[in-house]
PDB file of C-alpha atoms in Angstrom:
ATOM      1  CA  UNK S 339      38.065   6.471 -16.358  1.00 35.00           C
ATOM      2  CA  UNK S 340      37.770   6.693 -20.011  1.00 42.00           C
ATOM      3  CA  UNK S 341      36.693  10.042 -21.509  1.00 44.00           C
ATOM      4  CA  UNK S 342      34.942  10.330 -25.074  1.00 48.00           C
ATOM      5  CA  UNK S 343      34.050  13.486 -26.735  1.00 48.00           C
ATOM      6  CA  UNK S 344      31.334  13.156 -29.073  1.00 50.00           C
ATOM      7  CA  UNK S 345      31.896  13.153 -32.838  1.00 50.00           C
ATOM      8  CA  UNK S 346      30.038  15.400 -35.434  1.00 51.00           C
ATOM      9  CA  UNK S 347      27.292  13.340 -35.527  1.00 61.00           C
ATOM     10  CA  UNK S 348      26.319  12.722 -31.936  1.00 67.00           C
ATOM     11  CA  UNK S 349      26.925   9.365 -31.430  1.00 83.00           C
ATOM     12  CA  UNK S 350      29.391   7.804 -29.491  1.00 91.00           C
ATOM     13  CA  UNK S 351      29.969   3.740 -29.129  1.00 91.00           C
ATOM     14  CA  UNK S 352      31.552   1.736 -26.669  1.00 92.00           C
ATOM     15  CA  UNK S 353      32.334  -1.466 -25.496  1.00 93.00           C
ATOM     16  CA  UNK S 354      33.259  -3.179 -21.519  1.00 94.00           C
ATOM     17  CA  UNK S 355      33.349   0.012 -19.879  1.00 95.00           C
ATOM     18  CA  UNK S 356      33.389   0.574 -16.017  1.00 95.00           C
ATOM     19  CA  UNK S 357      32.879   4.311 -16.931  1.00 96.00           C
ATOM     20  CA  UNK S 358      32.069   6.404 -19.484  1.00 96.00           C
ATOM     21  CA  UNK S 359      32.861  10.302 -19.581  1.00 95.00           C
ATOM     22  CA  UNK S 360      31.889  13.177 -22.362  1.00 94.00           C
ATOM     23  CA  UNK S 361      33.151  15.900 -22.638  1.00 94.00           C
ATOM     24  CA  UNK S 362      31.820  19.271 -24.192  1.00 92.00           C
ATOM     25  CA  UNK S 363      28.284  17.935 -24.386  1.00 92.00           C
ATOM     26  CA  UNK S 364      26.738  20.755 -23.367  1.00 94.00           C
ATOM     27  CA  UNK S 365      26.931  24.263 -24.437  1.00 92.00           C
ATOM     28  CA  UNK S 366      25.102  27.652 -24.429  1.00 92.00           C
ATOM     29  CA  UNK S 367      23.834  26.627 -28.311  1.00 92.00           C
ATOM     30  CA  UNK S 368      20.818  24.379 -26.514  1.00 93.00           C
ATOM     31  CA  UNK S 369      18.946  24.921 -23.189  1.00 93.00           C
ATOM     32  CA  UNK S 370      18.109  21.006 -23.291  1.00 95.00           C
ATOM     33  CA  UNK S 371      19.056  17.129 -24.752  1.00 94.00           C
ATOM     34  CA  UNK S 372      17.635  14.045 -25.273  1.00 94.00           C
ATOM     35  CA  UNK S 373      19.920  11.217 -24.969  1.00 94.00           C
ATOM     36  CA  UNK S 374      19.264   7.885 -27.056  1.00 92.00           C
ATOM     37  CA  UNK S 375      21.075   5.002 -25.268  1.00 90.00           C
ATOM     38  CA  UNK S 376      21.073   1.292 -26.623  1.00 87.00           C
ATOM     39  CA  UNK S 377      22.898  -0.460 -23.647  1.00 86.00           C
ATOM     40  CA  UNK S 378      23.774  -4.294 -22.916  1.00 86.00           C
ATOM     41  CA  UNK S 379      24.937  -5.564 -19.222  1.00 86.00           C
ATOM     42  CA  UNK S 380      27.886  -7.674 -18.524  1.00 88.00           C
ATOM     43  CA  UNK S 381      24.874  -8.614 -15.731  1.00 85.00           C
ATOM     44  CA  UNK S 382      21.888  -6.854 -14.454  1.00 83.00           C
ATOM     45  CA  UNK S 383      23.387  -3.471 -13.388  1.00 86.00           C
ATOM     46  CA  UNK S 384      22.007   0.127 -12.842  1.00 87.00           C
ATOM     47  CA  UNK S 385      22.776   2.650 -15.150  1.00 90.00           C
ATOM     48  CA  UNK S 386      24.069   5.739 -12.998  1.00 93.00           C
ATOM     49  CA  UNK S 387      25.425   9.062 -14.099  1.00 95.00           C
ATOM     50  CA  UNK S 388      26.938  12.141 -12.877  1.00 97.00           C
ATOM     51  CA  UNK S 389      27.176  15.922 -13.866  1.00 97.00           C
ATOM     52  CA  UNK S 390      30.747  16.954 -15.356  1.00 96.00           C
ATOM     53  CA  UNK S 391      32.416  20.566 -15.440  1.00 96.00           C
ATOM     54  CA  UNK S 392      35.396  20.888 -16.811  1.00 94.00           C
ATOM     55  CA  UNK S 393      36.147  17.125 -16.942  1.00 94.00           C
ATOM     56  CA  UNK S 394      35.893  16.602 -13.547  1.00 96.00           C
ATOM     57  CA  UNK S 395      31.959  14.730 -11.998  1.00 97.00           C
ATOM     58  CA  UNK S 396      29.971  16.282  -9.670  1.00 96.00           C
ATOM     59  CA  UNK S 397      29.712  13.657  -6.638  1.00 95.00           C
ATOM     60  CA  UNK S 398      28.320  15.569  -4.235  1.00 94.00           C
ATOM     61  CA  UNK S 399      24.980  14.404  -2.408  1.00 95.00           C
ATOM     62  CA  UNK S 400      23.521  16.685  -4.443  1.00 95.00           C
ATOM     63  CA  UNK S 401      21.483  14.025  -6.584  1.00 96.00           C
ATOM     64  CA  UNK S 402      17.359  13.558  -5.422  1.00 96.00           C
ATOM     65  CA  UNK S 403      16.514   9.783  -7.564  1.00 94.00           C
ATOM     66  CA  UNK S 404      12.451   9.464  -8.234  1.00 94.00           C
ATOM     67  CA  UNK S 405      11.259   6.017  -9.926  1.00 91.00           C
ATOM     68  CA  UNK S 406       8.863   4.254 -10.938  1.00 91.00           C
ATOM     69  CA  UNK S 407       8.804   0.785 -11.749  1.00 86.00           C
ATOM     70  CA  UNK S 408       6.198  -1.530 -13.616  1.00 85.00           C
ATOM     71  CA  UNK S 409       7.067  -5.386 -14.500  1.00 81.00           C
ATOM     72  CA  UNK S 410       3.626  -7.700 -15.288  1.00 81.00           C
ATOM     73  CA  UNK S 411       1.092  -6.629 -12.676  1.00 87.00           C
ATOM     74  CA  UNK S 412       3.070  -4.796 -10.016  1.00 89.00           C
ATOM     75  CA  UNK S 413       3.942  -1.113  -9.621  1.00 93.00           C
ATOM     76  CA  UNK S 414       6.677  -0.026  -7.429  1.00 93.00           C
ATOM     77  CA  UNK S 415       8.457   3.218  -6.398  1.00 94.00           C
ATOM     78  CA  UNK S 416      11.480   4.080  -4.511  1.00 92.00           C
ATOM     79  CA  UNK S 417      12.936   7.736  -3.485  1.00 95.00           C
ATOM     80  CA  UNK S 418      16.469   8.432  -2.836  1.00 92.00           C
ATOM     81  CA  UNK S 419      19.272  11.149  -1.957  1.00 95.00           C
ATOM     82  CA  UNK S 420      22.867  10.264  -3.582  1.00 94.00           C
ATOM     83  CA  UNK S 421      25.951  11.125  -5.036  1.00 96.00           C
ATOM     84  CA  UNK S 422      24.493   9.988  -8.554  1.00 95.00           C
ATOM     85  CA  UNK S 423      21.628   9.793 -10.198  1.00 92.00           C
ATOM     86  CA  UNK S 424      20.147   6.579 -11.997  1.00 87.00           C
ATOM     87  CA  UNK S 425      18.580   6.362 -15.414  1.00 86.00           C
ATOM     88  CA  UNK S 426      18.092   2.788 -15.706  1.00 80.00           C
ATOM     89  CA  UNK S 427      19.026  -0.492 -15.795  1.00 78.00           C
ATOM     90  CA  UNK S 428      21.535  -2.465 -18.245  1.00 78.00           C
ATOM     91  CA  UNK S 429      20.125  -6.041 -18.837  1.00 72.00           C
ATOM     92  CA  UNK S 430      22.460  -8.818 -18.664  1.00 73.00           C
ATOM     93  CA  UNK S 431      22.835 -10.049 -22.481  1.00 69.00           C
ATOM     94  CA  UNK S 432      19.927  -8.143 -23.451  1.00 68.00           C
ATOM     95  CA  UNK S 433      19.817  -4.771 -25.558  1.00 69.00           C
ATOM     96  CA  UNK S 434      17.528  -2.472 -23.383  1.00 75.00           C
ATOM     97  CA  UNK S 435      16.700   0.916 -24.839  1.00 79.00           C
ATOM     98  CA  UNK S 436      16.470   4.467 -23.046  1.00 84.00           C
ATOM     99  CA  UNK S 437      15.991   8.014 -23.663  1.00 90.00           C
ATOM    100  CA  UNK S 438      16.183  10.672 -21.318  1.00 92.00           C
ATOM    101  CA  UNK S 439      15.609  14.448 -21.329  1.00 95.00           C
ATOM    102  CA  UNK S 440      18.454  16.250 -19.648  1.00 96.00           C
ATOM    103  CA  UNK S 441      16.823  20.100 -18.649  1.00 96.00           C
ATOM    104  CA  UNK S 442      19.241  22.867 -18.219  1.00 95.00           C
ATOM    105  CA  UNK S 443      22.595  21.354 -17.862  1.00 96.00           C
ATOM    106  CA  UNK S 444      24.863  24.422 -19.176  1.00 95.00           C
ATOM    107  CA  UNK S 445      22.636  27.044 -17.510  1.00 95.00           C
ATOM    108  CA  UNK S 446      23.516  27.997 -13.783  1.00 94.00           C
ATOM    109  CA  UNK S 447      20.575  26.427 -12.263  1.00 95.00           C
ATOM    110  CA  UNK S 448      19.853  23.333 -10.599  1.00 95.00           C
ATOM    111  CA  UNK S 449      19.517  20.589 -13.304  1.00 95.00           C
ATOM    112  CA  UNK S 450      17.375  17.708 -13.915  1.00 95.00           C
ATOM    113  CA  UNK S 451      16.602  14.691 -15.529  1.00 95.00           C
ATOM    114  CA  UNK S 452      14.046  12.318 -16.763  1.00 94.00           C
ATOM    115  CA  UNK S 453      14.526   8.903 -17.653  1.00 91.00           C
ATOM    116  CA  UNK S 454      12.340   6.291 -19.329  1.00 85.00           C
ATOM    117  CA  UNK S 455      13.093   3.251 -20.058  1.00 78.00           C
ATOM    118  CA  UNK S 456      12.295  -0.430 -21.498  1.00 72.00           C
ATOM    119  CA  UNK S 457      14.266  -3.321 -20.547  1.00 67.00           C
ATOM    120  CA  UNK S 458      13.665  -7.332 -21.107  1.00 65.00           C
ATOM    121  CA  UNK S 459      13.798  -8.346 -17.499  1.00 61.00           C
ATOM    122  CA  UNK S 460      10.752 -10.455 -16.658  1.00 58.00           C
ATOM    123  CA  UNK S 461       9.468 -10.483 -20.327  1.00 63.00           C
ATOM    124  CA  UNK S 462       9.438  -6.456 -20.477  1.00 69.00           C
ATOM    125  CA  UNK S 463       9.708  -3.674 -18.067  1.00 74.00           C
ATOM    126  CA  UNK S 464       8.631   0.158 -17.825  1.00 79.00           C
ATOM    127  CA  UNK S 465      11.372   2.243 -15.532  1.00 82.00           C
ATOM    128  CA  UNK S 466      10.367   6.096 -14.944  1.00 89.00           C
ATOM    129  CA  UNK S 467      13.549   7.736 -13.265  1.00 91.00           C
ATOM    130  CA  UNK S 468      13.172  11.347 -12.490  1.00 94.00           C
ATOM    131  CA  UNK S 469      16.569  13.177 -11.473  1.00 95.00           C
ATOM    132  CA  UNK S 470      17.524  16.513  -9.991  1.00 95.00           C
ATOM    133  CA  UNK S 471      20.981  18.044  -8.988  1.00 96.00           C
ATOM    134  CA  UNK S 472      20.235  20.407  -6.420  1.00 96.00           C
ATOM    135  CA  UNK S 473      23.264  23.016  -7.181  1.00 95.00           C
ATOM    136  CA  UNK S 474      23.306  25.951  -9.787  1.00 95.00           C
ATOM    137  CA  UNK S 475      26.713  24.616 -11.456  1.00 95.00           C
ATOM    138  CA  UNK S 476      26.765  24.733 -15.548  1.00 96.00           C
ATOM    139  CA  UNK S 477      28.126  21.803 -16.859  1.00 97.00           C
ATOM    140  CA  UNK S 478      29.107  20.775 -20.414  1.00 96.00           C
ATOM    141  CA  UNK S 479      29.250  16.836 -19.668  1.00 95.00           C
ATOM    142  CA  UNK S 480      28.269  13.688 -17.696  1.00 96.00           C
ATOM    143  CA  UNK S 481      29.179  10.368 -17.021  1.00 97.00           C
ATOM    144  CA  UNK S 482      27.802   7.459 -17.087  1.00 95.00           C
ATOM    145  CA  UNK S 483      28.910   4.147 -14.845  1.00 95.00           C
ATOM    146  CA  UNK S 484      27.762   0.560 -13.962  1.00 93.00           C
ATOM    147  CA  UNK S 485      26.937  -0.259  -9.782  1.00 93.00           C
ATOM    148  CA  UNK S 486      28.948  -3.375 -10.851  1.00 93.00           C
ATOM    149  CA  UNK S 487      30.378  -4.567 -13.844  1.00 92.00           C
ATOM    150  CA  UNK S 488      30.439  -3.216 -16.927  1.00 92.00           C
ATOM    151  CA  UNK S 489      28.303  -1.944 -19.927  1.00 90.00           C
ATOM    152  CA  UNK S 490      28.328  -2.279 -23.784  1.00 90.00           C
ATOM    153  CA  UNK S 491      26.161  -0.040 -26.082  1.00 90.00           C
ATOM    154  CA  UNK S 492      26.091   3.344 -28.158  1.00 92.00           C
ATOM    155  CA  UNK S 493      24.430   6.629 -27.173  1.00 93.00           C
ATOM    156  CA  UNK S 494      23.304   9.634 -29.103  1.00 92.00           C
ATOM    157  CA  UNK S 495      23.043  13.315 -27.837  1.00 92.00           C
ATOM    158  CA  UNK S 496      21.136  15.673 -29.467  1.00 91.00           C
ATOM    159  CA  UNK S 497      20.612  19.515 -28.171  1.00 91.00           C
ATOM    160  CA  UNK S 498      16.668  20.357 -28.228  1.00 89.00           C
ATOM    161  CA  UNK S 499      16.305  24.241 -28.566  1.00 80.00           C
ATOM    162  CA  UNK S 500      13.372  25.984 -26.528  1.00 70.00           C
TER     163      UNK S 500
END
């Protein structure tokens, strides 16, 4: 897998990737980030991610996925234990945007997440993910990968202090 570490100003961009790993994300400077992600699909995939420590993911069944779904007149919602999370889906040949509030990553507690997203399936789509990683790990990264394919996009992290 390919690992980036983010540059001075936050952003990183990439291109085809089956994976995506930073590194040093997270420190003891910010209690929680918001990621901006601008992401295009080599075809409809979900966007999953995992916890890293010291370069290495976290793929435990550890993950607890929440969602909420809303395309045209229909509302649906799903619950799920994993070995990832899932933030959202990367629409084939379409740019789909997403931000999501990462809570507590470096501090020794269990973790979570909360995604929302908009992406041009069916015209437009709402996608609520809510994440949490059950162990009281800190980590300084994550990783993002495709369920199939590949993704294309740039991301932003930025530390939120409380």
């Amino acid at each position: 897998f390919p690992s980036h570490d983010i540059g001075p100003n936050g952003q990183v961009t990439f291109t085809a990737v089956t994976s995506l790993s930073l590194n040093g994300v997270f420190s003891v400077d910010f209690d929680n980030y918001v990621v901006s992600l601008r992401i295009v699909g080599s075809t409809d995939v979900l966007i999953q991610c995992r916890f890293r420590a010291s370069g290495t993911d976290a793929s435990g069944s550890d993950y607890t996925r929440q969602e909420l779904n809303a395309s045209s007149t229909t509302v649906s919602a799903n619950r799920t234990t994993s070995t990832q999370g899932i933030l959202g889906v990367a629409s084939f040949e379409q740019r789909d945007g997403h931000t999501f509030s990462i809570y507590g990553p470096h501090l020794a507690q269990p973790t979570a997440i909360r995604s929302v997203t908009v992406d041009g399936r069916a015209g437009a789509r709402i996608n609520d993910y809510a994440v949490t990683h059950s162990l009281s790990t800190s980590y300084d990264g994550f990783t993002l990968f495709p369920n199939t394919g590949n993704f294309t996009g740039a991301l932003t992290v930025m530390g939120v202090r409380s």
